Coordinates of C-alpha atoms and ligand atoms in Angstrom, one line a residue:
X1 CA 2.0 -13.3 27.9
X2 CA 1.8 -13.8 24.2
X3 CA 4.0 -11.5 22.2
X4 CA 2.0 -9.2 19.9
X5 CA 1.3 -10.0 16.3
X6 CA 3.8 -8.7 13.9
X7 CA 2.5 -6.5 11.0
X8 CA 4.5 -5.6 7.9
X9 CA 3.4 -3.5 5.0
X10 CA 4.9 -1.1 2.5
X11 CA 4.4 1.4 -0.3
X12 CA 6.5 1.8 -3.5
X13 CA 8.1 5.3 -3.8
X14 CA 7.0 5.6 -7.5
X15 CA 4.8 8.4 -8.4
X16 CA 2.4 10.4 -6.2
X17 CA 0.4 8.6 -3.7
X18 CA -3.4 8.7 -4.1
X19 CA -6.2 8.8 -1.7
X20 CA -6.6 5.1 -2.7
X21 CA -3.2 4.2 -1.2
X22 CA -4.2 6.1 1.9
X23 CA -7.7 4.6 2.3
X24 CA -6.8 1.0 1.3
X25 CA -3.5 0.7 3.1
X26 CA -1.9 3.5 5.2
X27 CA -5.1 4.5 7.2
X28 CA -5.4 0.8 8.2
X29 CA -1.8 0.8 9.5
X30 CA -2.4 3.8 11.7
X31 CA -5.2 2.0 13.6
X32 CA -2.9 -1.0 14.2
X33 CA 0.0 0.7 15.9
X34 CA -1.4 0.5 19.4
X35 CA -2.2 -3.2 19.2
X36 CA 0.6 -4.8 17.2
X37 CA 4.3 -4.7 16.5
X38 CA 4.3 -2.8 13.3
X39 CA 6.9 -2.5 10.6
X40 CA 6.3 -0.1 7.7
X41 CA 8.7 0.1 4.8
X42 CA 9.4 2.4 1.9
X43 CA 10.0 -0.4 -0.6
X44 CA 12.4 1.3 -2.9
X45 CA 13.8 -1.8 -4.6
X46 CA 10.3 -2.4 -5.9
X47 CA 10.3 1.0 -7.6
X48 CA 13.3 0.2 -9.8
X49 CA 11.5 -2.7 -11.6
X50 CA 10.3 -0.3 -14.2
X51 CA 12.0 2.7 -15.8
X52 CA 12.6 5.5 -13.3
X53 CA 14.7 8.6 -12.6
X54 CA 17.3 8.2 -9.8
X55 CA 16.9 11.8 -8.6
X56 CA 13.1 11.5 -8.5
X57 CA 13.4 8.2 -6.6
X58 CA 15.6 9.8 -4.0
X59 CA 13.0 12.6 -3.5
X60 CA 10.1 10.2 -3.4
X61 CA 11.7 8.1 -0.6
X62 CA 11.6 11.1 1.7
X63 CA 8.2 12.1 0.4
X64 CA 6.7 8.7 1.3
X65 CA 8.4 8.8 4.7
X66 CA 6.7 12.2 5.4
X67 CA 3.4 10.8 4.1
X68 CA 3.6 7.9 6.6
X69 CA 4.2 10.4 9.4
X70 CA 1.6 12.9 8.3
X71 CA -1.0 10.0 8.1
X72 CA -0.2 9.3 11.8
X73 CA 2.4 6.6 11.7
X74 CA 4.3 7.2 14.9
X75 CA 8.0 6.1 14.8
X76 CA 7.9 5.7 18.6
X77 CA 5.4 2.9 18.1
X78 CA 6.3 1.5 14.6
X79 CA 9.4 0.8 12.8
X80 CA 9.6 3.0 9.7
X81 CA 12.5 2.2 7.3
X82 CA 13.8 2.1 3.8
X83 CA 13.9 -1.4 2.3
X84 CA 17.2 -1.0 0.5
X85 CA 18.9 0.0 3.8
X86 CA 18.5 -3.6 5.0
X87 CA 20.2 -5.8 2.5
X88 CA 18.8 -9.0 4.0
X89 CA 15.7 -8.3 1.9
X90 CA 17.4 -9.0 -1.4
X91 CA 19.4 -11.8 0.1
X92 CA 16.2 -13.6 1.3
X93 CA 14.5 -12.9 -2.1
X94 CA 17.4 -14.8 -3.8
X95 CA 17.0 -17.8 -1.5
X96 CA 13.1 -17.8 -1.9
X97 CA 13.6 -17.5 -5.6
X98 CA 15.5 -20.7 -5.6
X99 CA 13.2 -22.5 -3.1
X100 CA 9.5 -22.0 -2.9
X101 CA 8.8 -19.8 -6.0
X102 CA 7.8 -21.2 -9.4
X103 CA 7.8 -19.5 -12.7
X104 CA 4.2 -20.7 -13.3
X105 CA 3.0 -18.9 -10.2
X106 CA 4.7 -15.6 -11.1
X107 CA 3.2 -15.7 -14.6
X108 CA -0.2 -15.8 -13.1
X109 CA 0.3 -12.6 -11.2
X110 CA -2.4 -10.0 -12.3
X111 CA -0.1 -7.1 -11.7
X112 CA 2.7 -8.6 -13.8
X113 CA 0.3 -9.2 -16.6
X114 CA -1.2 -5.7 -16.4
X115 CA 2.3 -4.0 -16.2
X116 CA 4.0 -6.2 -18.8
X117 CA 1.0 -6.1 -21.2
X118 CA 1.8 -7.6 -24.6
X119 CA 5.5 -7.5 -24.0
X120 CA 6.0 -10.1 -21.3
X121 CA 9.3 -11.2 -22.6
X122 CA 10.7 -7.7 -23.0
X123 CA 10.2 -6.4 -19.5
X124 CA 12.9 -6.7 -16.8
X125 CA 13.5 -9.9 -14.8
X126 CA 12.9 -7.7 -11.7
X127 CA 9.3 -6.9 -12.7
X128 CA 8.7 -10.6 -13.1
X129 CA 10.3 -11.7 -9.8
X130 CA 8.9 -8.7 -7.9
X131 CA 6.5 -10.8 -5.9
X132 CA 9.4 -12.9 -4.6
X133 CA 11.0 -9.8 -3.2
X134 CA 7.7 -8.8 -1.6
X135 CA 7.5 -12.3 0.0
X136 CA 11.0 -11.7 1.4
X137 CA 10.0 -8.4 2.8
X138 CA 7.1 -10.1 4.7
X139 CA 8.8 -13.3 5.7
X140 CA 12.0 -11.7 7.0
X141 CA 10.2 -10.3 10.0
X142 CA 8.1 -13.4 10.9
X143 CA 5.1 -11.3 9.9
X144 CA 1.6 -12.6 10.8
X145 CA -0.5 -10.1 9.1
X146 CA -0.1 -7.8 6.0
X147 CA -2.5 -4.9 5.7
X148 CA -2.9 -4.0 2.1
X149 CA -5.4 -2.9 -0.5
X150 CA -7.2 -5.5 -2.5
X151 CA -4.8 -5.4 -5.5
X152 CA -1.9 -6.8 -3.4
X153 CA -3.9 -9.7 -1.9
X154 CA -2.7 -12.0 -4.6
X155 CA 1.0 -11.2 -3.8
X156 CA 0.4 -11.9 -0.1
X157 CA -1.2 -15.3 -1.0
X158 CA 1.9 -16.1 -3.1
X159 CA 4.0 -15.2 0.0
X160 CA 2.0 -17.7 2.0
X161 CA 2.5 -20.4 -0.6
X162 CA 6.3 -19.7 -0.8
X163 CA 6.5 -19.9 3.1
X164 CA 4.7 -23.2 3.2
X165 CA 6.9 -24.7 0.4
X166 CA 10.0 -23.5 2.1
X167 CA 8.9 -25.0 5.4
X168 CA 8.1 -28.3 3.7
X169 CA 11.6 -28.4 2.3
X170 CA 13.7 -27.1 5.3
X171 CA 11.4 -27.7 8.3
X172 CA 9.4 -25.0 10.0
X173 CA 11.4 -21.7 9.6
X174 CA 9.0 -19.2 8.2
X175 CA 5.8 -17.8 9.6
X176 CA 2.9 -18.1 7.1
X177 CA 1.3 -14.6 6.9
X178 CA -2.2 -13.5 6.1
X179 CA -3.5 -10.4 4.2
X180 CA -5.7 -8.0 6.0
X181 CA -7.9 -6.1 3.6
X182 CA -10.5 -3.5 4.6
X183 CA -14.2 -4.4 4.3
X184 CA -14.9 -1.1 2.7
X185 CA -12.2 0.9 0.9
X186 CA -9.9 -1.9 -0.1
X187 CA -10.3 -1.0 -3.7
X188 CA -10.9 2.7 -4.4
X189 CA -11.9 3.1 -8.1
X190 CA -11.0 5.6 -10.7
X191 CA -13.1 8.8 -10.6
X192 CA -13.5 8.7 -14.4
X193 CA -14.0 4.9 -14.9
X194 CA -15.5 2.9 -11.9
X195 CA -14.4 -0.4 -13.5
X196 CA -10.7 0.5 -13.0
X197 CA -8.7 0.8 -9.8
X198 CA -7.6 4.4 -8.9
X199 CA -4.0 4.3 -9.8
X200 CA -1.2 6.9 -9.5
X201 CA 0.0 5.8 -13.0
X202 CA -3.4 6.4 -14.8
X203 CA -3.0 8.6 -17.9
X204 CA -6.1 10.5 -17.0
X205 CA -5.3 13.0 -14.3
X206 CA -9.0 13.3 -13.4
X207 CA -9.2 9.7 -12.4
X208 CA -7.2 10.1 -9.2
X209 CA -6.7 12.5 -6.3
X210 CA -3.2 12.7 -5.0
X211 CA -2.6 13.2 -1.3
X212 CA -0.5 16.3 -2.3
X213 CA -2.9 17.6 -5.0
X214 CA -3.7 21.2 -5.0
X215 CA -7.0 21.7 -3.1
X216 CA -8.9 23.5 -5.8
X217 CA -7.8 20.9 -8.3
X218 CA -8.9 18.0 -6.1
X219 CA -12.3 19.6 -5.6
X220 CA -12.7 20.0 -9.4
X221 CA -11.9 16.3 -9.9
X222 CA -14.6 15.3 -7.5
X223 CA -17.1 17.6 -9.3
X224 CA -16.0 16.0 -12.6
X225 CA -16.3 12.4 -11.3
X226 CA -18.5 10.2 -13.4
X227 CA -21.8 9.1 -11.8
X228 CA -24.2 6.4 -12.8
X229 CA -27.7 6.9 -14.2
X230 CA -30.3 7.7 -11.5
X231 CA -30.6 10.7 -9.3
X232 CA -31.0 9.6 -5.7
X233 CA -28.2 8.6 -3.4
X234 CA -28.1 4.9 -2.8
X235 CA -25.4 2.4 -2.1
X236 CA -25.5 -0.3 -4.8
X237 CA -22.0 -1.3 -5.9
X238 CA -23.2 -3.8 -8.5
X239 CA -25.5 -1.5 -10.4
X240 CA -24.2 1.9 -9.5
X241 CA -20.4 1.4 -9.0
X242 CA -19.4 5.1 -9.5
X243 CA -21.7 6.4 -6.8
X244 CA -20.7 3.4 -4.5
X245 CA -17.1 4.5 -4.9
X246 CA -17.8 8.1 -4.1
X247 CA -19.8 7.0 -1.0
X248 CA -16.9 4.9 0.1
X249 CA -14.5 7.9 -0.3
X250 CA -16.9 10.1 1.6
X251 CA -17.3 7.5 4.4
X252 CA -13.6 6.9 4.8
X253 CA -12.4 10.5 4.6
X254 CA -15.4 12.0 6.4
X255 CA -15.8 9.4 9.1
X256 CA -19.5 8.7 8.4
X257 CA -20.8 5.2 7.9
X258 CA -22.3 4.6 4.4
X259 CA -25.9 3.8 5.7
X260 CA -25.8 7.0 7.6
X261 CA -24.7 8.9 4.5
X262 CA -27.5 7.3 2.4
X263 CA -30.0 8.4 5.0
X264 CA -28.5 12.0 5.3
X265 CA -28.8 12.4 1.5
X266 CA -32.3 11.1 1.1
X267 CA -34.3 13.5 -1.2
X268 CA -31.0 15.2 -2.2
X269 CA -29.3 14.9 -5.6
X270 CA -25.9 14.1 -7.0
X271 CA -25.1 17.8 -7.2
X272 CA -25.4 18.5 -3.5
X273 CA -23.8 15.2 -2.6
X274 CA -20.7 15.9 -4.8
X275 CA -20.4 19.5 -3.5
X276 CA -20.3 18.2 0.1
X277 CA -17.9 15.4 -0.9
X278 CA -15.6 17.9 -2.5
X279 CA -15.5 19.8 0.9
X280 CA -14.9 16.6 2.8
X281 CA -12.0 15.7 0.5
X282 CA -10.6 19.3 0.7
X283 CA -10.8 19.4 4.5
X284 CA -9.0 16.0 4.7
X285 CA -6.3 17.2 2.3
X286 CA -5.7 20.5 3.9
X287 CA -5.2 18.9 7.3
X288 CA -3.0 16.2 5.8
X289 CA -0.9 18.6 3.8
X290 CA -0.4 20.9 6.8
X291 CA 1.1 18.0 8.7
X292 CA 3.2 16.9 5.7
X293 CA 4.6 20.4 5.2
X294 CA 5.7 20.6 8.9
X295 CA 7.9 17.6 8.6
X296 CA 11.5 18.5 7.5
X297 CA 13.8 16.4 5.4
X298 CA 16.1 16.0 8.4
X299 CA 13.3 14.7 10.5
X300 CA 12.3 12.2 7.9
X301 CA 15.9 11.0 7.5
X302 CA 16.3 10.6 11.3
X303 CA 13.2 8.4 11.3
X304 CA 14.6 6.3 8.5
X305 CA 17.9 5.9 10.2
X306 CA 16.4 4.8 13.6
X307 CA 14.0 2.5 11.7
X308 CA 17.0 1.0 9.8
X309 CA 18.8 0.1 12.9
X310 CA 15.7 -1.6 14.4
X311 CA 14.8 -3.5 11.2
X312 CA 18.4 -4.5 10.6
X313 CA 18.7 -6.1 14.0
X314 CA 15.6 -8.3 13.3
X315 CA 16.6 -9.1 9.8
X316 CA 20.2 -10.0 10.8
X317 CA 19.0 -12.5 13.4
X318 CA 16.5 -14.1 11.0
X319 CA 18.9 -14.4 8.2
X320 CA 21.5 -16.1 10.4
X321 CA 18.9 -18.8 11.0
X322 CA 17.8 -19.1 7.4
X323 CA 21.5 -19.4 6.2
X324 CA 21.9 -22.3 8.7
X325 CA 18.8 -24.1 7.6
X326 CA 19.7 -23.9 3.9
X327 CA 23.2 -25.2 4.6
X328 CA 25.4 -22.3 3.8
X329 CA 26.6 -21.9 7.4
Ligands
TYM1 P1 1.7 0.0 -4.0 O1 2.8 0.9 -3.7 O2 1.2 -0.1 -5.4 O3 0.5 0.4 -3.1 C1 0.6 0.7 -1.7 C2 -0.7 0.2 -1.0 O4 -1.8 0.9 -1.5 C3 -2.8 0.0 -1.8 N1 -3.6 0.5 -2.9 C4 -4.9 0.7 -2.9 N2 -5.9 0.5 -2.0 C5 -7.2 0.8 -2.3 N3 -7.6 1.3 -3.5 C6 -6.7 1.6 -4.5 N4 -7.1 2.2 -5.6 C7 -5.3 1.3 -4.2 N5 -4.2 1.5 -4.9 C8 -3.1 1.0 -4.1 C9 -2.1 -1.2 -2.3 O5 -2.9 -2.4 -2.2 C10 -0.9 -1.3 -1.3 O6 -1.4 -1.9 0.0 N6 3.9 -4.5 -3.9 C11 3.4 -3.4 -3.1 C12 4.3 -2.8 -2.1 C13 5.0 -3.9 -1.3 C14 4.5 -4.5 -0.1 C15 5.5 -5.4 0.4 C16 3.2 -4.4 0.5 C17 6.3 -4.4 -1.4 N7 6.6 -5.2 -0.4 C18 5.3 -6.1 1.5 C19 3.0 -5.2 1.7 C20 4.1 -6.0 2.2 C21 2.9 -2.3 -4.0 O7 3.3 -2.1 -5.1 O8 2.0 -1.4 -3.4

């Protein structure tokens, strides 16, 4: 029998998670647990590439763990662990930084360009080499597939290139992974500007819905969401991107296919559609937050510790081989 495919993915514990993170990434993971060997990490060393508060980071690590569990990640089926608790991640990142990674590639990374803005020379080296650490996260576990939102696809492509170059240099030692991106919902857009991705770091609080948002606040944000011109409910991402985004959110959180929604709302206007969407979002959040609030810090810590042991065993074995192929053992 073939051994099951290995899946790896992670979320940075920086800021509140949005429904974009849930729809684009975490909800995909839940569906994969029964089929594949799944490893989900709280990638804390990625969160220190920009200014942060240590106390806040500590709190967020447990928060993200609880979010994974509340979303349906089952630690009996999947490995859930904190990246920094397995030091082989940073060890492999150093090796890949020396072999397989080029400055020119890193300079092309959209996320780096967005985050560094005009000040590309004044940001941390860590922000620049961040995709190499991400490649190490993935390659350390012989990962075949990486379920992510659309914005992380470029980083997974880079991990592929790094793996191939490493293999060319040292012989086949790393599995070349592929990104898995949802057909619908891979890029949930801002509620106030449908040309921008919904992002937890947006300065406009009406642009996103946090998984832990107050329910009344979340409903108001939906009612305030921008819509395109026109009055009927139709799915046309090119010409009516704001409505297409709301339909996608409705479809993903309300479990109704988009064509079905379009049919159901024929002859009805934006007002009614948005009111119903606000209820769908509220229902989802209430259920999610109930589960989240029922998970204690102790439970989350125990999950991380058990995950650490499992991830560490895999990482240790892989790094022993890597150290040999590069000639340090
Ligand atoms: P992060 O923490 O920014 O986001 C976590 C996941 O959420 C997805 N996502 C979205 N999906 C749809 N619509 C949106 N508006 C939206 N915003 C975010 C992201 O694509 C991502 O899948 N570098 C990664 C974390 C990471 C990682 C890894 C992922 C580190 N190592 C190894 C996979 C494998 C990041 O910053 O994601």
